[in-house]
Tab-separated table of C-alpha atoms in Angstrom:
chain	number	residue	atom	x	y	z
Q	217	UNK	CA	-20.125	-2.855	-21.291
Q	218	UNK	CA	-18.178	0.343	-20.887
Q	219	UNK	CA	-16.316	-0.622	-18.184
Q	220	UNK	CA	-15.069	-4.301	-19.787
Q	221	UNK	CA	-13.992	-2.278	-23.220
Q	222	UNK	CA	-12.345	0.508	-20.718
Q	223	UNK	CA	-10.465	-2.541	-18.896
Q	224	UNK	CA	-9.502	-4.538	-21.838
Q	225	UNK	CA	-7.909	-1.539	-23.555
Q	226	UNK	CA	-6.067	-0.548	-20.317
Q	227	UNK	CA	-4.909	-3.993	-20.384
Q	228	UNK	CA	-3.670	-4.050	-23.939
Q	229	UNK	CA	-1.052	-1.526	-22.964
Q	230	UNK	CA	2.413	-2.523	-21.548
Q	231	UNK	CA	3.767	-2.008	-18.076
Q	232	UNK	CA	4.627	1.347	-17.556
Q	233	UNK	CA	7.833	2.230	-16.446
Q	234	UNK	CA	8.100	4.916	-13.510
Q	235	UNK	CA	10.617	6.709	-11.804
Q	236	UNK	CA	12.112	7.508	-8.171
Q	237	UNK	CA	9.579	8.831	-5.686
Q	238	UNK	CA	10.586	11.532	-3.415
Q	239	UNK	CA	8.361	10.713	-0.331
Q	240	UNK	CA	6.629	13.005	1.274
Q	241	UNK	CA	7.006	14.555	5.264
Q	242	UNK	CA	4.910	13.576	8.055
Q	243	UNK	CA	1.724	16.500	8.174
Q	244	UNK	CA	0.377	17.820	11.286
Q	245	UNK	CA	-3.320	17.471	10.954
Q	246	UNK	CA	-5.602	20.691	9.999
Q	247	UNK	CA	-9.552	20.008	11.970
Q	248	UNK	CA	-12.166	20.585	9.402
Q	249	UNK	CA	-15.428	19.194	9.023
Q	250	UNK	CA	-17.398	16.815	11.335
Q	251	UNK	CA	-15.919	16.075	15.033
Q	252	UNK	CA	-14.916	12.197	15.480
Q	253	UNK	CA	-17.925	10.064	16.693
Q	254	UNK	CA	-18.368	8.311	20.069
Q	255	UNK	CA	-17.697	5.336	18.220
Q	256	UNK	CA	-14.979	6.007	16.427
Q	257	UNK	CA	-13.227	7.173	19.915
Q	258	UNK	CA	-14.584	3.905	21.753
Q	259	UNK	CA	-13.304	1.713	19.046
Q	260	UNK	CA	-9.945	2.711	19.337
Q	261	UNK	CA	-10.117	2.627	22.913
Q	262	UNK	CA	-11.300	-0.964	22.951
Q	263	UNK	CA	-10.255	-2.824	20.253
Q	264	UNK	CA	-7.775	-0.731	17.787
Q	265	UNK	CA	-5.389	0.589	19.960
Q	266	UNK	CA	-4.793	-2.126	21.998
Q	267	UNK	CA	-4.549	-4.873	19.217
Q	268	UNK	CA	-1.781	-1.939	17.889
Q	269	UNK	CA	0.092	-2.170	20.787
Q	270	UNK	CA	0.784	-6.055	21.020
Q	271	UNK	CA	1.724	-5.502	17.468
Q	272	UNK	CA	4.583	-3.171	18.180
Q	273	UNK	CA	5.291	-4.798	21.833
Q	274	UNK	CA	8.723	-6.050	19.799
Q	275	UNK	CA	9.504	-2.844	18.513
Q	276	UNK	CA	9.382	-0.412	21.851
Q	277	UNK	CA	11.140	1.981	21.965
Q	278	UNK	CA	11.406	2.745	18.419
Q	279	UNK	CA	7.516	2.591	18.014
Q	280	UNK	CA	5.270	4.328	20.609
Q	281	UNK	CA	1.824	5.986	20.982
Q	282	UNK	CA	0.144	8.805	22.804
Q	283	UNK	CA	-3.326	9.583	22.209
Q	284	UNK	CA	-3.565	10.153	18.707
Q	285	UNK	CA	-0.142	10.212	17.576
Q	286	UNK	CA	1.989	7.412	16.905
Q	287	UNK	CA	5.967	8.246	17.129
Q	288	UNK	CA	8.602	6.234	14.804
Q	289	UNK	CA	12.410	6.734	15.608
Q	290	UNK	CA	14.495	6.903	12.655
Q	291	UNK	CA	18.253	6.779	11.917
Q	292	UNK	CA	19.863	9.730	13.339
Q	293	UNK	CA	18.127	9.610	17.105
Q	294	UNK	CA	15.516	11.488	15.403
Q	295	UNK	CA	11.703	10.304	15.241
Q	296	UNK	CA	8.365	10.909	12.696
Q	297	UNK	CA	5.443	11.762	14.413
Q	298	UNK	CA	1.956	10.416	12.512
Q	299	UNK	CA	-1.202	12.373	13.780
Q	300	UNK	CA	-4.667	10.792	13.298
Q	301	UNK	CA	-7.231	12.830	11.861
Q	302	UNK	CA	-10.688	12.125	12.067
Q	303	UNK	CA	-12.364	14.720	10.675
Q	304	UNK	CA	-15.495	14.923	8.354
Q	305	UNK	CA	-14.694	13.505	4.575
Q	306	UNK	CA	-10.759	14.252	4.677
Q	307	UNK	CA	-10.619	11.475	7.954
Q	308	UNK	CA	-7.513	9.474	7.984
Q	309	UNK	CA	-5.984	7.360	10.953
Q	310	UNK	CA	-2.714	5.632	11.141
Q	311	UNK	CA	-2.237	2.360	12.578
Q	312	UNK	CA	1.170	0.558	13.380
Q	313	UNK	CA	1.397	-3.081	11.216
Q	314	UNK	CA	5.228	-4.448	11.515
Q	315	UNK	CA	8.697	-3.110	10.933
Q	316	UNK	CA	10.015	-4.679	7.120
Q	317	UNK	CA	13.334	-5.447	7.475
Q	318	UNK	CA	14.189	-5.838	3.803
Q	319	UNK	CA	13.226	-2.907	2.736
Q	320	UNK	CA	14.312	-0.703	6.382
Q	321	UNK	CA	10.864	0.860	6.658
Q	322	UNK	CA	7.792	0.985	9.105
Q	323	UNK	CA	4.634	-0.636	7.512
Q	324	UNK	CA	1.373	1.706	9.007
Q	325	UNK	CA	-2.265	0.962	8.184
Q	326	UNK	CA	-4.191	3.773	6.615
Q	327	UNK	CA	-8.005	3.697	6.948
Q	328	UNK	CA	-9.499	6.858	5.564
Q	329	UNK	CA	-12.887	8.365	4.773
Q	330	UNK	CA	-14.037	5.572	1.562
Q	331	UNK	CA	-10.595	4.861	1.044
Q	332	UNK	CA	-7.314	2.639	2.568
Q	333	UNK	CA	-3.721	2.659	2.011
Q	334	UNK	CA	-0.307	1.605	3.819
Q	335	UNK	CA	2.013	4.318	4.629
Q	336	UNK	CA	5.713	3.418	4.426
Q	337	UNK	CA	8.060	5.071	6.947
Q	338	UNK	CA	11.322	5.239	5.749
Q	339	UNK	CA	13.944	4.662	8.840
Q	340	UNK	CA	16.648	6.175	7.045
Q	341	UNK	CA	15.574	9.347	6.525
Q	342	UNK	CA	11.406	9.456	8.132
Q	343	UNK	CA	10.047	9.799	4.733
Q	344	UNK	CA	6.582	8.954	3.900
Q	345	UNK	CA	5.175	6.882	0.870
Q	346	UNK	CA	1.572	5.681	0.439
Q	347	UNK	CA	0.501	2.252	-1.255
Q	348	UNK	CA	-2.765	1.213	-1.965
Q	349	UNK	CA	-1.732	-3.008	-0.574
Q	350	UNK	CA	0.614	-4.529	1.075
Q	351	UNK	CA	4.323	-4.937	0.602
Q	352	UNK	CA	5.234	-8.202	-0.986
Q	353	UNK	CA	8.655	-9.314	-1.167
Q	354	UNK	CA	10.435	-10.955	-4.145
Q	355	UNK	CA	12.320	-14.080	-3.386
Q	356	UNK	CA	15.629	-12.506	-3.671
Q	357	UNK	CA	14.407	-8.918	-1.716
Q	358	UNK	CA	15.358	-6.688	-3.881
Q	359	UNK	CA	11.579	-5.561	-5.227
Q	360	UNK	CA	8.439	-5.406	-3.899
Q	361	UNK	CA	4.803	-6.043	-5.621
Q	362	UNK	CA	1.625	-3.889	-4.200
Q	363	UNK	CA	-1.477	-5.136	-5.622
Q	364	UNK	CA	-4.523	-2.030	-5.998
Q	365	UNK	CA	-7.853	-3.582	-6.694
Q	366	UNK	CA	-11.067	-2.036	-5.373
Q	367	UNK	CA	-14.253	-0.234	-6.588
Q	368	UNK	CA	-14.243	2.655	-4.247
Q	369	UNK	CA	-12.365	4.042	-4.940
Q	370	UNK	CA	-11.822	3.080	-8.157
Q	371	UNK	CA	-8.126	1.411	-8.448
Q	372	UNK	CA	-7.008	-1.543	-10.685
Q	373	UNK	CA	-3.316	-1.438	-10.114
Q	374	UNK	CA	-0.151	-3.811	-9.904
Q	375	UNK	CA	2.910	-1.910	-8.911
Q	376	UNK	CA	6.324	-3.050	-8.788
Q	377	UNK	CA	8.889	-1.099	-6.404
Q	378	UNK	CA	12.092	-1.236	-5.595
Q	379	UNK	CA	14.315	0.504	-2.334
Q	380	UNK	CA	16.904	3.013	-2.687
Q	381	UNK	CA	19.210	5.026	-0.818
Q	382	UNK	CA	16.387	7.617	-0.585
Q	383	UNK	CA	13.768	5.996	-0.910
Q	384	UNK	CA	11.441	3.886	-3.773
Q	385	UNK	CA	11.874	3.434	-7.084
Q	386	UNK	CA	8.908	2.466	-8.930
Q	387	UNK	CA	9.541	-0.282	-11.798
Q	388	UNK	CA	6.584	-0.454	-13.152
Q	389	UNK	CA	2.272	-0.198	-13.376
Q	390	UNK	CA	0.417	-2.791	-14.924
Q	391	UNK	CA	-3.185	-1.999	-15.292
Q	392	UNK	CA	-5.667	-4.874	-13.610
Q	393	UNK	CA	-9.307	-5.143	-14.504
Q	394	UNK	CA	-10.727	-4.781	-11.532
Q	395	UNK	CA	-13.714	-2.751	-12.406
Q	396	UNK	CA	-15.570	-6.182	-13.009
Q	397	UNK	CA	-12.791	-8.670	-11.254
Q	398	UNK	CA	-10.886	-8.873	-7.883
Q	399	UNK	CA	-7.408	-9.907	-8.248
Q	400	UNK	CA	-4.586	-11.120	-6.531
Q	401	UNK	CA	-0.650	-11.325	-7.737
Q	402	UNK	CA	2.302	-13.822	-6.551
Q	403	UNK	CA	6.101	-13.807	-7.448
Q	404	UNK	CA	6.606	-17.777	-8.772
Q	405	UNK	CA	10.295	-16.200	-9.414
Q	406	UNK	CA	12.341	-12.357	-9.312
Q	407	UNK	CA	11.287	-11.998	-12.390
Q	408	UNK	CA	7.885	-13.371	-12.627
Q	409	UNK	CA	4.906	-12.987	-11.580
Q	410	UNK	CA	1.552	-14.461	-11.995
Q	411	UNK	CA	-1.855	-12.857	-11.483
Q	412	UNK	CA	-5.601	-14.648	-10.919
Q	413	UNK	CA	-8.521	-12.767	-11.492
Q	414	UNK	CA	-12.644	-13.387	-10.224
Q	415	UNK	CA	-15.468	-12.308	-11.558
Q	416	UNK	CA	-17.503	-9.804	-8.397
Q	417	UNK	CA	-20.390	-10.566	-9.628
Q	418	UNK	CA	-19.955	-15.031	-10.596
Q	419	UNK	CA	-16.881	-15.062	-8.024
Q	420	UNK	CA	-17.520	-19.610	-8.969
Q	421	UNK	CA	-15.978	-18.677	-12.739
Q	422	UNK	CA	-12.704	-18.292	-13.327
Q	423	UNK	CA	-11.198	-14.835	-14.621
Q	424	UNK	CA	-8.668	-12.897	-15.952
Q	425	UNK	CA	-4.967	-14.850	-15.757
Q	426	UNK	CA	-1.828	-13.558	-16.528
Q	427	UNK	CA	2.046	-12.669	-16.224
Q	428	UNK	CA	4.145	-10.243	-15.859
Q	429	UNK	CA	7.684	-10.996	-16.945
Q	430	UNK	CA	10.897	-8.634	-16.675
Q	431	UNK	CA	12.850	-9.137	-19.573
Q	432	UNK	CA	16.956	-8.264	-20.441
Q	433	UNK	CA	16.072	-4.791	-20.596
Q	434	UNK	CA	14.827	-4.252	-17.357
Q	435	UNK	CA	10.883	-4.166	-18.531
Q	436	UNK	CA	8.118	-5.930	-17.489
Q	437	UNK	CA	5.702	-7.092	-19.849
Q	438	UNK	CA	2.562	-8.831	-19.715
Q	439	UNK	CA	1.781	-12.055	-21.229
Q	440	UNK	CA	-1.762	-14.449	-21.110
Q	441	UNK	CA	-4.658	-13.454	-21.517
């Protein structure tokens, strides 16, 4: 009961409006806590870094990997080097997806210890931005929607970015209920979007439905119920 009032008064709020990220830099990574498993090391062996590599096949030379590091090249003959590291509750791992062309950056997978994010590699300048789902384009590429929805951790998220020069500018958060729903968000236009919601626990019924609408002012606001 907590958690529905919790929701539904996150929900009540309007989007809120964000501004320009600065990225961060590529980190060397610091060993502390448990040693990577047998497993972990056979299943990137076998399955995870080869199904990587047919994914970048396109993209050689600018994407490469040795061992445990995967190498980016970046405007400027320069390149971002992203370590793995698998270690105790801090773990983390990159994994190569696709080069966006819209936006001009690298899209890597992020499995970590009880969590998962994209990192976004910048090719202008190498920077590095995390988002907790995909990149999806408007119709008109100039924005892009991430949708955040999970229990564990505990995110209920629809974020609204936008490229610049430097970077991302963040339009907008709009809180999603997904401490009792899993939820999904399409643009229908570049200014609207729609978002379906099911129950976890009757995933037959139908849930939460909404909009999000940016109006004259450059806002996005939520309308439905």
């Amino acid at each position: 009961m907590i958690a529905r009032v919790a929701c539904l008064a996150a929900l009540l709020f309007p989007a809120v409006a964000l501004a320009q990220a600065a990225g961060e830099e590529a980190k060397a990574c610091v060993p502390n806590g448990a040693p990577p498993t047998a497993e972990y090391e056979r299943d990137n062996q076998t399955k995870e870094w080869p199904q990587e590599a047919k994914r970048f096949s396109g993209d050689v030379p600018s994407v490469a990997r040795q061992g445990d590091r995967l190498r980016l090249a970046v405007d400027g003959g320069k390149s971002v080097e992203l370590q793995d590291c698998p270690y105790g509750d801090t773990a983390y791992q990159y994994l190569y997806e696709r080069f966006d062309d819209p936006g001009r950056f690298y899209v890597v997978r992020t499995p970590a210890y009880e969590d998962f994010s994209y990192t976004l590699v910048m090719k202008r300048t190498g920077r590095l931005f995390t988002v907790y789902g995909a990149p999806v384009w408007a119709s008109d590429k100039s924005k892009f929607l991430t949708v955040a929805c999970s229990l564990l951790p505990e995110r209920g998220t629809l974020s609204i970015h936008k490229p610049s020069d430097d970077g991302l500018v963040a339009e907008a958060e709009i809180a999603l209920p997904c401490a009792m729903e899993s939820c999904s968000a399409r643009w229908d236009f570049q200014s609207w979007i729609s978002i379906a919601c099911t129950p976890r626990d009757e995933p037959a019924k139908k849930g939460t439905e909404f909009v999000v609408i940016r109006g004259n002012d450059g806002k996005w606001n939520r309308f439905g119920r």
